[in-house]
Amino acid sequence: MNIEYNIPLKPFNTFGVQAVAKKFIEIKEEKALYSLYDNGVFNEDFFVLGGGSNILFTQDYNGTIVKISSKGIHHFIEGNYVYVTANGGEIWNDLVWYCVNQDFPGLENMALIPGTVGASPIQNIGAYGAELMNFFSSCRAFDTQTGQFTTFTNEQCQFTYRDSIFKSKYKGRFIITSVTYRLFLHSKQNTSYGAIEEELAKRNIVTPTIKDIAEAVSHIRVEKLPDPSTVGNAGSFFKNPIVTLDKLNDLKSIFPNVVFYPMENGQVKIAAGWLIEQCGWKGKQIGEVAVWKNQALVLTNIKNATGVEIYDVSTKIIDNILKKFSITLEREVNVL
Ligand code: EPU
């Protein structure tokens, strides 16, 4: 077990904010978790870090940061399905391209989502008409309370929009060390999301391959979302709030242009980016924090913002939205 002390976390979070971890351990093979357990690491404060793309550090971390860096992807085909298993430290986008390059369809709409494989089930990542829960078969996870590995099926993960059992009942307890995705070998491409249709039309592509879709999605993301390697950010800072149909109708009577997506359960998701833009925040800058000019759901660190400054701006936004629309926005990022 190799513990490092007083490690600056700026390179380990895509917001690029400064914070120091008292202890830091990098895990390259899942079996190393046994020795962490035996040495009592999990009896004190610890936090598991993947790509650091969904986290806001607002203070130094006094416990142990456990960084999962285990790599490896393999697959097998069974009937009409291909099962692809990737270790937790793999970069999500590398997994997407592993699948695209072998013509395994399903994940291409989620190209270029930042982060790692191990983090992908935690908030049930999704983008451009696809959601992880529709491709997730199972994951292997280390139970920090018992020191044993266990397997979670899709059902056991209790996925809902940007949520799973790992964010609720089991928050902070399990470390996901590998994920198996089940892809349907002959599935139809999913191009129903307006922005994808438009991008394919611009490229004069009528019958897209999954590579065409992955490239189109990557292009849309690059155009619309800030690149964390140049502008610190953590993607969507807030979740799209879910409201009842009655609430939607109330909103429509005052704001006829409200942007929303119907959900299967009869409720609707309101586009938080729209709400934030309506309150005049799009492109606005306070000190070193700015709301992204092309997508108001994304907060950015211009250069030297602190986590607290970013958090304070997010609180101001939440207060504004509550006052104007009587809707409470929830943060999507983890605040530590
Ligand atoms: N909109 C505005 N102003 C804005 C942003 C959006 O009016 O500043 C309205 C527009 O009408 C736009 C609609 O909202 O058409 C939807 O915007 P977008 O397609 O960007 O999707 P989103 O609902 O804002 C979600 C995910 C993103 C994902 C996109 C694309 C959440 C919290 N966010 O955003 O995920 O890339 O859909 O599928 O669900 C992330 O989680 O980090 C992330 C970037």
Coordinates of C-alpha atoms and ligand atoms in Angstrom, one line a residue:
M1 CA 0.0 0.0 0.0
N2 CA 1.6 3.2 -1.2
I3 CA 0.2 6.2 0.7
E4 CA 1.2 9.7 -0.5
Y5 CA 0.7 12.7 1.8
N6 CA -0.4 16.3 1.3
I7 CA -1.2 15.9 -2.4
P8 CA -2.5 18.9 -4.4
L9 CA -5.8 17.9 -6.0
K10 CA -5.9 20.5 -8.8
P11 CA -4.7 18.0 -11.5
F12 CA -7.3 15.5 -10.3
N13 CA -10.5 17.5 -10.7
T14 CA -11.8 18.9 -14.0
F15 CA -12.9 22.2 -12.3
G16 CA -9.2 22.7 -11.7
V17 CA -9.8 24.1 -8.2
Q18 CA -7.1 23.9 -5.6
A19 CA -7.4 21.6 -2.5
V20 CA -5.0 19.3 -0.7
A21 CA -5.6 15.7 0.2
K22 CA -4.1 14.6 3.5
K23 CA -3.6 11.1 2.2
F24 CA -3.8 9.8 -1.4
I25 CA -3.7 6.2 -2.7
E26 CA -3.8 5.2 -6.3
I27 CA -5.3 1.8 -7.1
K28 CA -4.1 0.1 -10.2
E29 CA -5.4 -3.4 -9.5
E30 CA -8.6 -4.2 -7.6
K31 CA -7.0 -6.7 -5.3
A32 CA -5.1 -3.8 -3.7
L33 CA -8.3 -2.8 -2.0
Y34 CA -7.9 -5.8 0.3
S35 CA -4.8 -4.3 1.8
L36 CA -6.5 -0.9 2.2
Y37 CA -9.2 -2.7 4.1
D38 CA -6.8 -4.6 6.3
N39 CA -4.9 -1.4 7.1
G40 CA -8.0 0.3 8.3
V41 CA -8.1 3.0 5.5
F42 CA -11.9 2.6 5.3
N43 CA -12.4 3.1 9.0
E44 CA -11.5 6.7 8.6
D45 CA -12.8 9.3 6.1
F46 CA -12.1 8.3 2.5
F47 CA -13.3 9.4 -0.9
V48 CA -13.2 7.5 -4.1
L49 CA -12.1 9.5 -7.1
G50 CA -12.4 8.5 -10.8
G51 CA -11.8 11.1 -13.4
G52 CA -12.7 14.0 -11.0
S53 CA -15.2 15.3 -13.6
N54 CA -18.2 15.5 -11.3
I55 CA -16.7 16.9 -8.2
L56 CA -16.3 20.3 -6.6
F57 CA -13.7 20.6 -3.8
T58 CA -14.6 23.4 -1.5
Q59 CA -12.0 22.7 1.1
D60 CA -8.9 20.5 1.7
Y61 CA -9.7 16.9 2.2
N62 CA -8.7 15.6 5.6
G63 CA -9.1 11.9 4.9
T64 CA -7.8 9.5 2.2
I65 CA -8.5 10.0 -1.5
V66 CA -8.6 6.6 -3.2
K67 CA -8.0 7.1 -6.9
I68 CA -9.1 4.2 -9.1
S69 CA -6.8 3.7 -12.1
S70 CA -7.3 0.1 -13.0
K71 CA -7.3 -0.5 -16.7
G72 CA -8.4 -3.2 -19.1
I73 CA -11.4 -3.9 -21.5
H74 CA -12.5 -7.3 -22.9
H75 CA -15.7 -8.7 -24.4
F76 CA -17.5 -11.8 -25.4
I77 CA -20.4 -12.4 -27.7
E78 CA -23.4 -14.5 -26.7
G79 CA -26.3 -14.9 -29.1
N80 CA -27.4 -11.4 -30.1
Y81 CA -25.5 -9.7 -27.4
V82 CA -22.0 -8.6 -26.8
Y83 CA -20.9 -8.2 -23.2
V84 CA -18.2 -5.7 -22.7
T85 CA -16.4 -5.5 -19.4
A86 CA -14.1 -2.6 -18.5
N87 CA -12.1 -1.9 -15.4
G88 CA -13.1 1.1 -13.3
G89 CA -10.2 3.3 -14.1
E90 CA -10.7 3.1 -17.9
I91 CA -11.7 6.5 -19.5
W92 CA -15.3 6.3 -20.4
N93 CA -14.7 7.8 -23.9
D94 CA -12.0 5.1 -24.6
L95 CA -14.6 2.4 -23.8
V96 CA -17.0 4.1 -26.2
W97 CA -14.4 4.0 -29.0
Y98 CA -13.4 0.4 -28.2
C99 CA -17.1 -0.4 -28.9
V100 CA -17.5 1.9 -31.9
N101 CA -14.3 0.5 -33.6
Q102 CA -15.6 -3.1 -33.3
D103 CA -19.0 -2.1 -34.4
F104 CA -20.7 -2.8 -31.1
P105 CA -23.6 -0.4 -31.0
G106 CA -25.2 1.4 -28.1
L107 CA -22.8 3.7 -26.3
E108 CA -22.0 6.0 -29.3
N109 CA -24.5 8.6 -28.3
M110 CA -22.6 9.0 -25.0
A111 CA -19.2 9.7 -26.7
L112 CA -16.9 12.2 -25.0
I113 CA -18.7 12.3 -21.7
P114 CA -15.9 13.0 -19.3
G115 CA -15.0 10.6 -16.5
T116 CA -14.3 6.9 -15.9
V117 CA -16.0 3.6 -16.3
G118 CA -16.2 3.1 -12.5
A119 CA -18.1 6.4 -12.1
S120 CA -20.5 5.7 -15.0
P121 CA -23.2 3.8 -13.0
I122 CA -23.1 6.1 -10.0
Q123 CA -25.0 8.9 -11.6
N124 CA -26.4 6.8 -14.5
I125 CA -24.7 9.0 -17.1
G126 CA -26.6 9.9 -20.2
A127 CA -26.6 12.2 -23.2
Y128 CA -28.1 12.7 -26.6
G129 CA -31.0 10.3 -26.2
A130 CA -29.1 7.5 -24.5
E131 CA -28.7 6.5 -20.8
L132 CA -26.3 4.1 -19.2
M133 CA -29.1 2.1 -17.5
N134 CA -30.2 0.8 -20.8
F135 CA -26.8 -0.8 -21.5
F136 CA -25.7 -1.7 -18.0
S137 CA -25.6 -5.4 -17.3
S138 CA -23.7 -5.6 -13.9
C139 CA -20.9 -4.2 -11.9
R140 CA -18.3 -5.6 -9.5
A141 CA -17.8 -3.6 -6.4
F142 CA -15.8 -3.7 -3.2
D143 CA -17.7 -3.3 0.0
T144 CA -15.7 -1.1 2.2
Q145 CA -17.7 -2.2 5.3
T146 CA -17.1 -6.0 4.9
G147 CA -13.9 -6.1 2.8
Q148 CA -15.6 -8.4 0.2
F149 CA -16.3 -8.0 -3.5
T150 CA -19.9 -8.3 -4.6
T151 CA -21.9 -8.0 -7.9
F152 CA -24.8 -5.6 -8.6
T153 CA -27.3 -6.4 -11.3
N154 CA -29.0 -3.6 -13.2
E155 CA -32.1 -4.0 -11.1
Q156 CA -30.1 -3.8 -7.8
C157 CA -28.6 -0.5 -8.9
Q158 CA -32.1 1.1 -8.8
F159 CA -31.3 3.5 -11.7
T160 CA -33.3 6.6 -12.3
Y161 CA -32.4 9.9 -14.0
R162 CA -28.8 10.8 -12.9
D163 CA -29.2 8.6 -9.9
S164 CA -28.6 5.1 -8.5
I165 CA -28.3 3.2 -5.2
F166 CA -24.7 4.4 -5.1
K167 CA -25.8 8.0 -4.6
S168 CA -28.5 7.1 -2.0
K169 CA -28.6 4.1 0.3
Y170 CA -25.0 3.0 -0.5
K171 CA -23.5 6.4 -0.9
G172 CA -19.8 6.2 -0.1
R173 CA -19.9 2.5 0.8
F174 CA -19.0 0.5 -2.4
I175 CA -16.0 1.0 -4.8
I176 CA -17.0 0.0 -8.3
T177 CA -14.0 -1.9 -9.8
S178 CA -15.5 -3.0 -13.1
V179 CA -18.6 -2.7 -15.2
T180 CA -20.1 -5.0 -17.7
Y181 CA -22.3 -3.5 -20.4
R182 CA -24.7 -5.5 -22.5
L183 CA -25.0 -4.3 -26.1
F184 CA -27.4 -5.6 -28.6
L185 CA -25.4 -6.5 -31.7
H186 CA -28.1 -5.6 -34.2
S187 CA -29.7 -2.6 -32.6
K188 CA -30.8 0.3 -34.7
Q189 CA -28.9 3.6 -34.4
N190 CA -30.5 6.1 -32.2
T191 CA -30.5 9.5 -34.0
S192 CA -33.8 10.8 -32.7
Y193 CA -32.2 13.6 -30.6
G194 CA -32.7 16.8 -32.6
A195 CA -29.1 18.0 -32.4
I196 CA -27.8 14.7 -33.8
E197 CA -30.2 14.8 -36.7
E198 CA -29.1 18.3 -37.5
E199 CA -25.4 17.5 -37.4
L200 CA -25.8 14.4 -39.6
A201 CA -27.8 16.4 -42.1
K202 CA -25.1 19.0 -42.2
R203 CA -22.6 16.2 -43.0
N204 CA -24.9 14.9 -45.7
I205 CA -25.1 11.5 -43.9
V206 CA -28.4 9.7 -44.6
T207 CA -27.6 6.2 -43.3
P208 CA -25.2 6.8 -40.4
T209 CA -22.8 4.2 -39.0
I210 CA -22.3 4.2 -35.3
K211 CA -18.9 5.9 -36.0
D212 CA -20.7 8.7 -37.8
I213 CA -22.9 9.1 -34.7
A214 CA -20.0 9.1 -32.3
E215 CA -18.2 11.7 -34.4
A216 CA -21.4 13.8 -34.7
V217 CA -22.0 13.7 -30.9
S218 CA -18.3 14.5 -30.2
H219 CA -18.6 17.5 -32.5
I220 CA -21.8 18.8 -30.8
R221 CA -20.2 18.4 -27.4
V222 CA -17.0 20.2 -28.4
E223 CA -19.1 23.1 -29.9
K224 CA -21.5 23.4 -27.0
L225 CA -19.5 22.4 -23.9
P226 CA -16.3 23.8 -22.6
D227 CA -13.2 21.6 -22.8
P228 CA -12.1 20.9 -19.3
S229 CA -8.4 20.8 -20.4
T230 CA -8.7 24.5 -21.1
V231 CA -11.7 25.8 -19.1
G232 CA -12.3 24.2 -15.7
N233 CA -15.8 22.7 -15.5
A234 CA -17.7 19.6 -14.5
G235 CA -20.3 19.4 -17.2
S236 CA -23.9 20.0 -16.1
F237 CA -23.7 21.6 -12.7
F238 CA -27.4 21.0 -11.9
K239 CA -29.9 18.3 -12.7
N240 CA -32.9 19.0 -14.9
P241 CA -35.6 19.4 -12.3
I242 CA -38.5 16.9 -12.4
V243 CA -42.0 18.4 -11.9
T244 CA -45.6 17.2 -12.1
L245 CA -47.9 17.9 -15.1
D246 CA -49.9 20.4 -13.0
K247 CA -46.7 22.3 -12.2
L248 CA -45.8 22.3 -15.9
N249 CA -49.2 23.7 -16.8
D250 CA -48.9 26.5 -14.1
L251 CA -45.5 27.3 -15.6
K252 CA -46.8 27.3 -19.2
S253 CA -49.5 29.8 -18.3
I254 CA -46.8 32.3 -17.3
F255 CA -43.9 31.2 -19.5
P256 CA -45.4 29.6 -22.6
N257 CA -41.9 28.9 -24.1
V258 CA -40.7 26.7 -21.2
V259 CA -38.5 23.8 -22.5
F260 CA -39.4 20.4 -21.1
Y261 CA -39.1 16.7 -21.8
P262 CA -42.0 14.3 -20.9
M263 CA -40.9 11.3 -18.8
E264 CA -42.3 7.7 -18.9
N265 CA -43.8 8.1 -15.4
G266 CA -46.0 11.0 -16.5
Q267 CA -43.8 13.6 -14.9
V268 CA -41.7 16.1 -16.9
K269 CA -38.1 17.2 -16.8
I270 CA -37.7 21.0 -17.2
A271 CA -34.5 22.1 -19.0
A272 CA -32.5 23.7 -16.2
G273 CA -30.3 25.5 -18.8
W274 CA -33.5 27.3 -20.0
L275 CA -34.5 28.3 -16.5
I276 CA -31.0 29.6 -15.8
E277 CA -30.9 31.5 -19.1
Q278 CA -34.3 33.1 -18.3
C279 CA -32.8 34.5 -15.1
G280 CA -30.1 36.3 -17.1
W281 CA -27.2 34.0 -16.1
K282 CA -26.0 32.7 -19.4
G283 CA -22.5 34.0 -20.1
K284 CA -22.5 36.0 -16.8
Q285 CA -19.3 36.2 -14.8
I286 CA -18.8 36.8 -11.1
G287 CA -15.1 37.1 -10.2
E288 CA -13.4 34.0 -11.6
V289 CA -16.6 32.0 -12.1
A290 CA -18.7 32.2 -15.3
V291 CA -21.8 30.6 -16.5
W292 CA -20.9 29.0 -19.9
K293 CA -21.9 31.1 -22.9
N294 CA -23.3 28.2 -24.9
Q295 CA -25.0 26.2 -22.2
A296 CA -26.2 27.8 -19.0
L297 CA -26.2 24.5 -17.1
V298 CA -22.4 24.5 -17.0
L299 CA -20.4 26.6 -14.5
T300 CA -16.8 27.3 -15.3
N301 CA -13.6 28.3 -13.5
I302 CA -12.1 31.1 -15.6
K303 CA -8.7 30.5 -14.1
N304 CA -8.2 30.7 -10.3
A305 CA -11.7 30.3 -8.8
T306 CA -11.9 28.5 -5.5
G307 CA -14.4 25.8 -4.9
V308 CA -16.3 28.1 -2.5
E309 CA -16.6 30.8 -5.1
I310 CA -18.1 28.3 -7.6
Y311 CA -20.4 27.0 -4.9
D312 CA -21.6 30.5 -3.9
V313 CA -22.5 31.3 -7.5
S314 CA -24.4 28.1 -7.7
T315 CA -26.3 29.1 -4.6
K316 CA -27.2 32.5 -6.1
I317 CA -28.5 30.7 -9.2
I318 CA -30.6 28.3 -7.1
D319 CA -32.1 31.2 -5.2
N320 CA -33.0 33.1 -8.4
I321 CA -34.7 30.1 -10.0
L322 CA -36.6 29.4 -6.8
K323 CA -37.9 33.0 -6.7
K324 CA -38.8 33.2 -10.3
F325 CA -40.2 29.7 -11.0
S326 CA -40.8 28.2 -7.6
I327 CA -38.5 25.3 -8.6
T328 CA -35.6 24.1 -6.5
L329 CA -32.6 23.2 -8.6
E330 CA -30.4 20.3 -7.3
R331 CA -26.7 20.2 -7.9
E332 CA -25.6 17.3 -10.0
V333 CA -21.9 17.5 -9.0
N334 CA -20.6 16.1 -5.7
V335 CA -19.6 18.9 -3.3
L336 CA -16.9 18.0 -0.9
Ligands
EPU1 N1 -31.5 25.4 -23.1 C1 -31.6 26.8 -23.0 N2 -30.5 27.5 -22.6 C2 -29.3 26.9 -22.3 C3 -29.2 25.5 -22.3 C4 -30.3 24.8 -22.7 O1 -32.6 27.3 -23.3 O2 -28.4 27.6 -21.9 C5 -32.6 24.6 -23.6 C6 -32.7 24.6 -25.1 O3 -34.0 24.6 -25.5 C7 -32.1 23.2 -25.4 C8 -32.6 22.4 -24.2 O4 -32.6 23.3 -23.1 O5 -32.5 22.7 -26.6 C9 -31.8 21.2 -23.9 O6 -30.4 21.5 -23.8 P1 -29.3 20.3 -24.1 O7 -29.6 19.6 -25.3 O8 -28.0 20.9 -23.9 O9 -29.6 19.3 -22.9 P2 -29.7 19.5 -21.3 O10 -31.0 18.9 -20.9 O11 -29.4 21.0 -20.9 C10 -28.7 17.2 -20.7 C11 -27.6 16.6 -19.9 C12 -26.2 16.9 -20.5 C13 -26.2 16.2 -21.9 C14 -27.4 16.9 -22.7 C15 -27.5 16.3 -24.1 C16 -28.4 16.8 -17.6 C17 -28.3 17.5 -16.3 N3 -27.6 17.2 -18.6 O12 -28.5 18.6 -20.8 O13 -25.3 16.1 -19.7 O14 -25.0 16.4 -22.6 O15 -28.6 16.7 -22.0 O16 -28.2 15.1 -24.1 O17 -29.3 15.9 -17.8 C18 -23.7 16.3 -18.0 O18 -24.4 15.6 -17.3 O19 -22.6 16.8 -17.5 C19 -24.1 16.7 -19.3 C20 -23.4 17.6 -20.0

